[in-house]
Amino acid sequence: MADKKKRKGEPAAPKPARKKKSEPVTASEPAATAVPTVALPTVDAAELERLLRGDHANPHAILGVHPVIVGGASGVVIRAMTPNADHVEAILEDGTVVELRREAQAMSSLYGAFLPGQSLPLRYRLRFQYDDGATWERDDPYRFLPTLGDVDLHLFNEGTHHEIWKKLGAHLRTIDGVAGASFAVWAPNARRVSVVGDFCAWDGRIFPMRIMGSSGVWELFIPGIGVEALYQFELLTREGAIRVKTDPFATKMQQAPATASIVQAEDAYRWSDTSWMKTRGQLDLVREPMSIYEVHLGSWARVPEEGNRMLSYREIAPRLAEHVNKLGFTHVELMPIMEHPFYGSWGYQVSGYYAPTSRFGTPDDFRFLVDTLHQHGIGVLLDWVPAHFPKDDYALRRFDGTALFEHEDPRLGEHPDWGTLIFNYGRPEVRNFLVANALYWLNEFHADGLRVDAVASMLYLDYSRKAGEWLRNEHGGRENLHAIAFIRQFNEAVRTEAPGCVTVAEESTAWPGVTTPVAEGGLGFTFKWNMGWMHDTLTYFGLDPVHRRFHHDQITFAMLYEYSERFIMPLSHDEVVHLKGSLLAKMPGDEWQRLANLRLLLAYMFTRPGKKLIFMGTELAPWTEWNHDTSLDWHLREQPSRASLESFVSRLATMYRAEPAFWRDDQSWEGFSWIDVADRENSVVSFVRRAGQAHAVVALNLTPLPRERYRIGVPASGRYERLLSTDDPEWGGSGFGRFESVESEPSPFHGYPQSVEVTLPPLSALVLAPAGS
């Protein structure tokens, strides 16, 4: 836990700005007005004792300015509390200086004065003088009304405040002409919460907050706080322990090992993607082309000349946009950019759910990245991790001294595989924290969708647990009913409040209805990662081609369940790490065959139903697996074989986008039919993709043996043009049997009245379409 005075990795906190006693008093600062020596109204002894020992939930009830009657005279009493002050004064709006005297009830730190004839509202500032001759002058936080209303608190407590980030956290604002920052945090089990920071030398006695009724939310407006101020919350637990926590709603955080939250300006960025955002709400991406380039920002590209440093958001923006446009992809998917202390987690252990990681710049710098991609016609998906969070003590873990965001029982609250904690989805405020967080990224940062990590671990109470290590639900089953309700609430919120945005489930089981609408009993995701297709396909392509005829079903089986969900086919980062090898290294044969296999794999992926996702660097075909500590192997572009592959990926993605047959009816059997699924002896499969009357024919030769005079049934008569052959010399292929077009013949085959006779090159995909289509 961080020390209040000086936290690890941080410079010593400066003292508040002060004036020396020797500085002359100006005309606007007259000498202190004598206060009649009348006894101030007494404060309840128990309340005062709690305030002085730092254990009071409503310091505003004592501190600040309050109307009173003393000796029959109406007026107000001003009270201020500060440790170690030698003298305290209140400076009224007209310049009058009133001395606050140490109250007899309080030993040393409570000061007060009665001002007869004054009434509320009363504007004043406080001046504290210290025995070293320094002074500290500031507005009094305890004279301001709450910055949260009852409706906001009610909606939060019932879990339905979809813009709660605008209320909790730190927000710059001006109240009664005074600029400062409001702070609010949910900590229902704390005995006291204070705002600490550079502005008070990290002393929790200076700015205790007030609790807002039974909501569990603590609030305080502190004048004089500005942009980039460092702050945290200091909490007193039920057991009397002090915990120093970062703000769960912080929009910027320090980098480890420092842990402070950082106040940010709001609504300062000027977006230039108006056209994109207007169009977004009108799109149905289920019936649009969608090719996704997955990116880890810290290792996409680096600057070796400057110590291998990572690029900033603003540096990477134009380069990434240019590269993705060149490749012809429709979207990028960013691995988690939410703040995470451990870089090696790749972002999947989040400590700051509302803060883009400051490794690469400010929140507005991240907005610039999204904005730039949008201006280049590229959508942005974000990886989002509501399944678990790390045990870092300065963040969400046991936030107010209790299991607040997580479950108390480790059979529900701890993830055995990752050593992380699981959110308590049954608590309305926790659901609100997460649902609002999803909308925050979509609406505040213009992200176009969220890929939800580890959905299977949320759905099952026994996920990765042995007998006796998990608890059944209320019906005796293993389904996590609270998580299911949360997922449905999340997907409905996105559907209704972020039109045109998509949600994607990384879900690896046979859970039914993942992409079925919530109204029809499903979970409500837009898409689901097809993990079964990925596993079967990579296993198949890893086989020596001589053995592939014995495993033919692995390349065809996925079509049996293709229309049970709306799928994205992922060749993601997970497949090129942890000793799994790169995609190129998975392929059999010599280098030429490996590259041919890789082109064939990608062509198969882009021509079958489902949306597409590849991990960054696939276009470079590195030999080694991904390393998050280094840049992609951009030098491979200098090799003709890799330059050809990058050009091939661009051609493939461009063809996919240009031909509606490959995407318009992904979700329906009307968009796909097998021509021949049974030629296991030759390891050849062929199929038709359709969009209305338009169609394309695809044939895959999955062995290094060319198939000459190979006959394929086709749906139409006439001339068919070659849209793509993965074996063309310009992609590094052999060019064997190359042709530009072929005439169909009235020779029935494969159930069609027409057929074509072609040569299938070795390890190749051939794509044909009717001439002029």
GROMACS .gro file of C-alpha atoms in nm, residues 457-652:
model
  196
  457SER     CA    1  -1.504  -1.803  -1.795
  458MET     CA    2  -1.796  -1.575  -1.710
  459LEU     CA    3  -2.072  -1.812  -1.813
  460TYR     CA    4  -1.971  -2.116  -1.612
  461LEU     CA    5  -1.931  -2.129  -1.235
  462ASP     CA    6  -1.708  -2.436  -1.269
  463TYR     CA    7  -1.486  -2.291  -1.540
  464SER     CA    8  -1.138  -2.439  -1.492
  465ARG     CA    9  -1.232  -2.563  -1.143
  466LYS     CA   10  -1.223  -2.908  -0.991
  467ALA     CA   11  -1.502  -3.067  -0.791
  468GLY     CA   12  -1.543  -2.890  -0.459
  469GLU     CA   13  -1.384  -2.568  -0.588
  470TRP     CA   14  -1.705  -2.405  -0.710
  471LEU     CA   15  -2.058  -2.328  -0.593
  472ARG     CA   16  -2.378  -2.417  -0.777
  473ASN     CA   17  -2.634  -2.155  -0.870
  474GLU     CA   18  -2.973  -2.125  -0.702
  475HIS     CA   19  -3.116  -2.392  -0.932
  476GLY     CA   20  -2.835  -2.635  -0.870
  477GLY     CA   21  -2.668  -2.572  -1.206
  478ARG     CA   22  -2.326  -2.454  -1.311
  479GLU     CA   23  -2.438  -2.152  -1.512
  480ASN     CA   24  -2.343  -1.812  -1.369
  481LEU     CA   25  -2.689  -1.654  -1.373
  482HIS     CA   26  -2.565  -1.312  -1.260
  483ALA     CA   27  -2.301  -1.305  -1.534
  484ILE     CA   28  -2.561  -1.403  -1.794
  485ALA     CA   29  -2.788  -1.120  -1.680
  486PHE     CA   30  -2.494  -0.876  -1.694
  487ILE     CA   31  -2.396  -0.985  -2.047
  488ARG     CA   32  -2.752  -0.938  -2.169
  489GLN     CA   33  -2.776  -0.596  -2.002
  490PHE     CA   34  -2.445  -0.495  -2.160
  491ASN     CA   35  -2.544  -0.605  -2.510
  492GLU     CA   36  -2.884  -0.438  -2.489
  493ALA     CA   37  -2.724  -0.114  -2.368
  494VAL     CA   38  -2.486  -0.115  -2.666
  495ARG     CA   39  -2.767  -0.197  -2.909
  496THR     CA   40  -2.989   0.087  -2.790
  497GLU     CA   41  -2.735   0.353  -2.692
  498ALA     CA   42  -2.453   0.300  -2.943
  499PRO     CA   43  -2.631   0.221  -3.271
  500GLY     CA   44  -2.409   0.063  -3.534
  501CYS     CA   45  -2.155  -0.064  -3.281
  502VAL     CA   46  -2.086  -0.435  -3.253
  503THR     CA   47  -2.005  -0.668  -2.968
  504VAL     CA   48  -1.794  -0.978  -3.019
  505ALA     CA   49  -1.770  -1.277  -2.786
  506GLU     CA   50  -1.451  -1.472  -2.740
  507GLU     CA   51  -1.648  -1.780  -2.635
  508SER     CA   52  -1.495  -2.124  -2.679
  509THR     CA   53  -1.779  -2.357  -2.578
  510ALA     CA   54  -2.105  -2.473  -2.732
  511TRP     CA   55  -2.316  -2.232  -2.528
  512PRO     CA   56  -2.631  -2.181  -2.738
  513GLY     CA   57  -2.756  -1.846  -2.864
  514VAL     CA   58  -2.445  -1.636  -2.812
  515THR     CA   59  -2.543  -1.415  -3.108
  516THR     CA   60  -2.919  -1.463  -3.070
  517PRO     CA   61  -3.098  -1.139  -2.969
  518VAL     CA   62  -3.172  -1.096  -2.601
  519ALA     CA   63  -3.544  -1.065  -2.679
  520GLU     CA   64  -3.528  -1.418  -2.820
  521GLY     CA   65  -3.350  -1.563  -2.518
  522GLY     CA   66  -2.992  -1.526  -2.640
  523LEU     CA   67  -2.691  -1.340  -2.503
  524GLY     CA   68  -2.720  -1.067  -2.767
  525PHE     CA   69  -2.368  -1.046  -2.912
  526THR     CA   70  -2.330  -0.936  -3.273
  527PHE     CA   71  -2.058  -1.191  -3.350
  528LYS     CA   72  -1.877  -1.482  -3.187
  529TRP     CA   73  -1.520  -1.592  -3.247
  530ASN     CA   74  -1.523  -1.929  -3.423
  531MET     CA   75  -1.268  -2.103  -3.207
  532GLY     CA   76  -1.365  -2.446  -3.339
  533TRP     CA   77  -1.291  -2.344  -3.698
  534MET     CA   78  -0.960  -2.192  -3.592
  535HIS     CA   79  -0.846  -2.502  -3.404
  536ASP     CA   80  -0.951  -2.751  -3.674
  537THR     CA   81  -0.808  -2.542  -3.957
  538LEU     CA   82  -0.468  -2.484  -3.798
  539THR     CA   83  -0.445  -2.849  -3.704
  540TYR     CA   84  -0.526  -2.948  -4.063
  541PHE     CA   85  -0.281  -2.705  -4.220
  542GLY     CA   86  -0.009  -2.825  -3.985
  543LEU     CA   87  -0.034  -3.175  -4.134
  544ASP     CA   88   0.198  -3.302  -4.401
  545PRO     CA   89  -0.017  -3.288  -4.717
  546VAL     CA   90   0.031  -3.661  -4.772
  547HIS     CA   91  -0.176  -3.719  -4.458
  548ARG     CA   92  -0.445  -3.458  -4.522
  549ARG     CA   93  -0.677  -3.699  -4.705
  550PHE     CA   94  -0.718  -3.885  -4.377
  551HIS     CA   95  -0.828  -3.566  -4.200
  552HIS     CA   96  -1.053  -3.419  -4.468
  553ASP     CA   97  -1.336  -3.361  -4.220
  554GLN     CA   98  -1.126  -3.107  -4.029
  555ILE     CA   99  -1.141  -2.868  -4.323
  556THR     CA  100  -1.515  -2.918  -4.387
  557PHE     CA  101  -1.669  -2.985  -4.043
  558ALA     CA  102  -1.714  -2.619  -3.944
  559MET     CA  103  -1.983  -2.573  -4.209
  560LEU     CA  104  -2.208  -2.809  -4.014
  561TYR     CA  105  -2.250  -2.546  -3.740
  562GLU     CA  106  -2.167  -2.233  -3.941
  563TYR     CA  107  -2.518  -2.093  -3.917
  564SER     CA  108  -2.574  -2.168  -3.549
  565GLU     CA  109  -2.411  -1.831  -3.474
  566ARG     CA  110  -2.274  -1.527  -3.658
  567PHE     CA  111  -1.902  -1.595  -3.664
  568ILE     CA  112  -1.569  -1.419  -3.695
  569MET     CA  113  -1.280  -1.645  -3.793
  570PRO     CA  114  -0.981  -1.550  -3.576
  571LEU     CA  115  -0.616  -1.609  -3.652
  572SER     CA  116  -0.528  -1.400  -3.349
  573HIS     CA  117  -0.229  -1.329  -3.126
  574ASP     CA  118  -0.319  -1.632  -2.915
  575GLU     CA  119  -0.212  -1.862  -3.199
  576VAL     CA  120   0.142  -1.723  -3.234
  577VAL     CA  121   0.264  -1.715  -2.872
  578HIS     CA  122   0.358  -1.951  -2.588
  579LEU     CA  123   0.570  -2.181  -2.804
  580LYS     CA  124   0.291  -2.232  -3.059
  581GLY     CA  125   0.514  -2.085  -3.329
  582SER     CA  126   0.431  -1.837  -3.603
  583LEU     CA  127   0.176  -1.920  -3.871
  584LEU     CA  128   0.459  -1.977  -4.119
  585ALA     CA  129   0.637  -2.210  -3.878
  586LYS     CA  130   0.317  -2.415  -3.835
  587MET     CA  131   0.306  -2.493  -4.206
  588PRO     CA  132   0.476  -2.811  -4.338
  589GLY     CA  133   0.736  -2.838  -4.613
  590ASP     CA  134   1.019  -2.620  -4.734
  591GLU     CA  135   1.000  -2.241  -4.736
  592TRP     CA  136   0.821  -2.227  -5.073
  593GLN     CA  137   0.560  -2.479  -4.957
  594ARG     CA  138   0.516  -2.304  -4.624
  595LEU     CA  139   0.444  -1.973  -4.795
  596ALA     CA  140   0.213  -2.145  -5.043
  597ASN     CA  141   0.028  -2.309  -4.754
  598LEU     CA  142  -0.002  -1.974  -4.578
  599ARG     CA  143  -0.148  -1.806  -4.888
  600LEU     CA  144  -0.387  -2.099  -4.926
  601LEU     CA  145  -0.494  -2.076  -4.561
  602LEU     CA  146  -0.567  -1.703  -4.592
  603ALA     CA  147  -0.757  -1.748  -4.920
  604TYR     CA  148  -0.967  -2.025  -4.764
  605MET     CA  149  -1.043  -1.796  -4.470
  606PHE     CA  150  -1.137  -1.497  -4.685
  607THR     CA  151  -1.363  -1.690  -4.923
  608ARG     CA  152  -1.566  -1.899  -4.677
  609PRO     CA  153  -1.855  -1.753  -4.470
  610GLY     CA  154  -1.778  -1.543  -4.164
  611LYS     CA  155  -1.593  -1.222  -4.089
  612LYS     CA  156  -1.211  -1.227  -4.089
  613LEU     CA  157  -0.945  -1.146  -3.831
  614ILE     CA  158  -0.568  -1.179  -3.860
  615PHE     CA  159  -0.300  -1.070  -3.619
  616MET     CA  160  -0.055  -0.797  -3.712
  617GLY     CA  161   0.253  -0.933  -3.886
  618THR     CA  162   0.070  -1.213  -4.065
  619GLU     CA  163   0.139  -1.019  -4.384
  620LEU     CA  164   0.514  -1.042  -4.312
  621ALA     CA  165   0.522  -1.419  -4.238
  622PRO     CA  166   0.787  -1.409  -3.967
  623TRP     CA  167   0.961  -1.732  -3.867
  624THR     CA  168   0.946  -1.649  -3.497
  625GLU     CA  169   0.636  -1.611  -3.283
  626TRP     CA  170   0.517  -1.274  -3.157
  627ASN     CA  171   0.724  -1.098  -2.889
  628HIS     CA  172   0.555  -0.806  -2.713
  629ASP     CA  173   0.893  -0.653  -2.626
  630THR     CA  174   1.004  -0.598  -2.985
  631SER     CA  175   0.872  -0.451  -3.307
  632LEU     CA  176   0.728  -0.655  -3.590
  633ASP     CA  177   0.995  -0.779  -3.832
  634TRP     CA  178   0.945  -0.500  -4.083
  635HIS     CA  179   1.286  -0.575  -4.235
  636LEU     CA  180   1.132  -0.889  -4.387
  637ARG     CA  181   0.973  -0.661  -4.647
  638GLU     CA  182   1.315  -0.643  -4.809
  639GLN     CA  183   1.287  -1.011  -4.902
  640PRO     CA  184   1.103  -1.065  -5.232
  641SER     CA  185   0.901  -1.355  -5.090
  642ARG     CA  186   0.766  -1.142  -4.803
  643ALA     CA  187   0.704  -0.838  -5.021
  644SER     CA  188   0.504  -1.066  -5.250
  645LEU     CA  189   0.306  -1.204  -4.957
  646GLU     CA  190   0.216  -0.856  -4.833
  647SER     CA  191   0.095  -0.768  -5.183
  648PHE     CA  192  -0.105  -1.091  -5.190
  649VAL     CA  193  -0.279  -1.012  -4.860
  650SER     CA  194  -0.373  -0.670  -4.999
  651ARG     CA  195  -0.512  -0.825  -5.319
  652LEU     CA  196  -0.706  -1.087  -5.122
   0.00000   0.00000   0.00000
